C-alpha cells in the first residue's frame, strides 16, 4: 500500500447525500453511482477532501449551514445553472457524443438554449467547482487535485490559471470518441484546453486514451494514461452473504426458470437495453425449444428522468417488453421479467443466480456489472459482452463477444452461451473471477496515483 497522501477529489456526485425522512429528520445516505462507489476506497487510504455538487434540497441546506462531514465540501449551485449544466450539457449533449448515441439526421439541435446552458450552466457551475478547489488549495497547496468525468472538463484550466503550480489530474470514466465534430469549434476547443491544463489525463482503456491523444495532437499534449477501474472485492464477498441478499436470492430461486439470462443496468440509452430484448425475442422465435425454459430478468435502475431522451427510452423499454411477453409468453411462462427499481441487494442476488449475463452496451467507459456479477456468480455463468464496453479489453478473452448493433449476432451469442458445455463455462468463469480478484479497485487507485506522482514530478520538479 502506498504512503498516505493529500488529495482533493472533485466530482459531480459526492460520497454522501442528505434528505429528510417521513418524520422530517435529516438523514444521510451514501452517494450513488459506480464512480462514487469505486472512489470511496480512497477515503480509507488517503487524506481526502471531496468536493461535490449539492444535489438535493437538504444537501443545499447542509452546504449553507456548513454542517456536513469535515472532509466533504458540497457546492450549492443556482438551480437554473445546475439544470443547464446537468440536464442540457453534461447529459445528454456530452454523454450522447461520448457514447455515440446521436442519430444526427435530426438531433442534436444546438439551439439558443444549448448555447445559454453552455455559458450560464456548464461554465458557471464548473467555475463554482474551480473556486472551491482554489480555496482548498490555499489551505493545502501540496494536495493533488483529482477531477472526475465529463461534468468538469473546464475546471482544470480555471484552477491552473489561478494556481499555476498546482498538481492536477483528471480521470474520464466514459468513452472518448474519435469524432467531436458535433460540437462547434469553440466548445470542443474549450474541452480539450480544459483537460490539457491537467498534468495527467487518464482513461479506463487504451482505446479511449488513444482517441484522446489523436484528438489533441494539433492542440497540445499532456501525460495521457489508462488504468481500468475495478471493484471492491471484499465488499462483494461480504454482500453475497448478507441477509438482504440471501432473502432476495430465496425469492429468486423459488421462481427461477431452468436457465436465467440477466441484465442489470441504469435505464440509459448507452446500455442498449432495447436491442437486447430484440435479440432475446429473435432467439425465442428461432429456437422454440427454449420456450418455457429460459427467461430474461432485467433489473433496471431508473436514471436521469428529467431528460426527455431518458424518459422516451424508458417508455420504449416498457413497450418492447410488453410486445415480447404478449407475443411469446403463456399463462405459466413470462419470457421477460422487467423490474424498474433501485434495489442493489436484488441485483447481487441475481448476480449469484444467472446462467448468462448480457452486457451489450452501445459504448461504455468500463461497465462494472461485467466485473461484479461474474465475481459473485457460482453457477459458471457465461458473460456475453459488447466489444465496445471498456471491460472487453480485459475480459474479452473469456466472454462471448457481441457487436452491440448486431441483433442477430446477439441472438446467436445468447444461444451459444446457453448451450456451452459445463467445463468450458466453468473455465471461463474461473478465469474472470481470478482476474477481478487480482486487479481490484485498490490496485486501480494505487497504480493511478503512482502515475500521477511520476508525471507531476516531471512537470513540477
Ligand atoms: O462515470 C459515469 C457515471 O458518472 C458513473 O458515476 C455512474 O455510473 C453514472 O455515470 C451516474 O450518472 P448520474 O450521476 O447522472 O446518475
Short mmCIF file of N, CA and C and ligand atoms in Angstrom, two decimals, residues 12-13 32-36 86 91 95 149-151 173-174 266 271 303-304, ligand 1:
data_model
loop_
_atom_site.label_atom_id
_atom_site.label_comp_id
_atom_site.label_asym_id
_atom_site.label_seq_id
_atom_site.Cartn_x
_atom_site.Cartn_y
_atom_site.Cartn_z
N UNK A 12 -19.01 15.41 -9.67
CA UNK A 12 -20.36 15.96 -9.53
C UNK A 12 -21.09 15.32 -8.36
N UNK A 13 -21.11 13.99 -8.32
CA UNK A 13 -21.74 13.32 -7.17
C UNK A 13 -20.71 13.09 -6.08
N UNK A 32 -24.67 7.76 -4.80
CA UNK A 32 -24.87 6.65 -5.74
C UNK A 32 -23.92 6.71 -6.93
N UNK A 33 -23.96 5.64 -7.74
CA UNK A 33 -23.18 5.61 -8.98
C UNK A 33 -21.87 4.86 -8.82
N UNK A 34 -21.42 4.32 -9.95
CA UNK A 34 -20.22 3.48 -9.96
C UNK A 34 -18.97 4.25 -9.57
N UNK A 35 -18.88 5.47 -10.02
CA UNK A 35 -17.68 6.27 -9.77
C UNK A 35 -17.49 6.49 -8.27
N UNK A 36 -18.59 6.90 -7.62
CA UNK A 36 -18.52 7.19 -6.19
C UNK A 36 -18.17 5.92 -5.42
N UNK A 86 -26.36 20.08 -15.97
CA UNK A 86 -26.57 18.62 -15.87
C UNK A 86 -27.53 18.09 -16.93
N UNK A 91 -25.48 15.81 -19.54
CA UNK A 91 -26.37 14.75 -20.01
C UNK A 91 -27.55 15.48 -20.60
N UNK A 95 -22.70 13.40 -22.89
CA UNK A 95 -22.85 11.94 -22.71
C UNK A 95 -23.20 11.26 -24.04
N UNK A 149 -14.51 13.03 -14.57
CA UNK A 149 -15.60 12.96 -15.53
C UNK A 149 -15.95 14.20 -16.32
N UNK A 150 -16.99 14.00 -17.11
CA UNK A 150 -17.39 14.92 -18.19
C UNK A 150 -18.13 16.14 -17.66
N UNK A 151 -18.49 16.14 -16.38
CA UNK A 151 -19.14 17.33 -15.82
C UNK A 151 -18.16 18.47 -15.64
N UNK A 173 -14.26 8.83 -17.02
CA UNK A 173 -14.78 7.48 -16.79
C UNK A 173 -15.61 6.95 -17.95
N UNK A 174 -15.80 7.76 -18.97
CA UNK A 174 -16.65 7.32 -20.09
C UNK A 174 -15.82 7.30 -21.36
N UNK A 266 -28.55 0.84 -15.51
CA UNK A 266 -29.38 2.03 -15.43
C UNK A 266 -30.16 2.11 -16.74
N UNK A 271 -26.75 1.77 -22.75
CA UNK A 271 -26.70 0.37 -22.28
C UNK A 271 -27.30 -0.59 -23.29
N UNK A 303 -33.02 6.17 -14.49
CA UNK A 303 -31.91 7.13 -14.49
C UNK A 303 -32.30 8.42 -15.21
N UNK A 304 -31.87 9.56 -14.70
CA UNK A 304 -31.92 10.87 -15.36
C UNK A 304 -33.29 11.18 -15.97
O1 LIG B 1 -18.82 7.74 -14.98
C1 LIG B 1 -20.17 7.60 -15.32
C2 LIG B 1 -21.08 7.98 -14.17
O2 LIG B 1 -20.79 9.28 -13.71
C3 LIG B 1 -20.97 6.96 -13.02
O3 LIG B 1 -20.67 7.53 -11.81
C4 LIG B 1 -22.35 6.40 -12.85
O4 LIG B 1 -22.38 5.07 -13.25
C5 LIG B 1 -23.22 7.21 -13.74
O5 LIG B 1 -22.40 7.96 -14.61
C6 LIG B 1 -24.14 8.03 -12.89
O6 LIG B 1 -24.73 9.07 -13.53
P1 LIG B 1 -25.55 10.16 -12.73
O7 LIG B 1 -24.61 10.77 -11.74
O8 LIG B 1 -26.00 11.11 -13.78
O9 LIG B 1 -26.67 9.42 -12.08
#
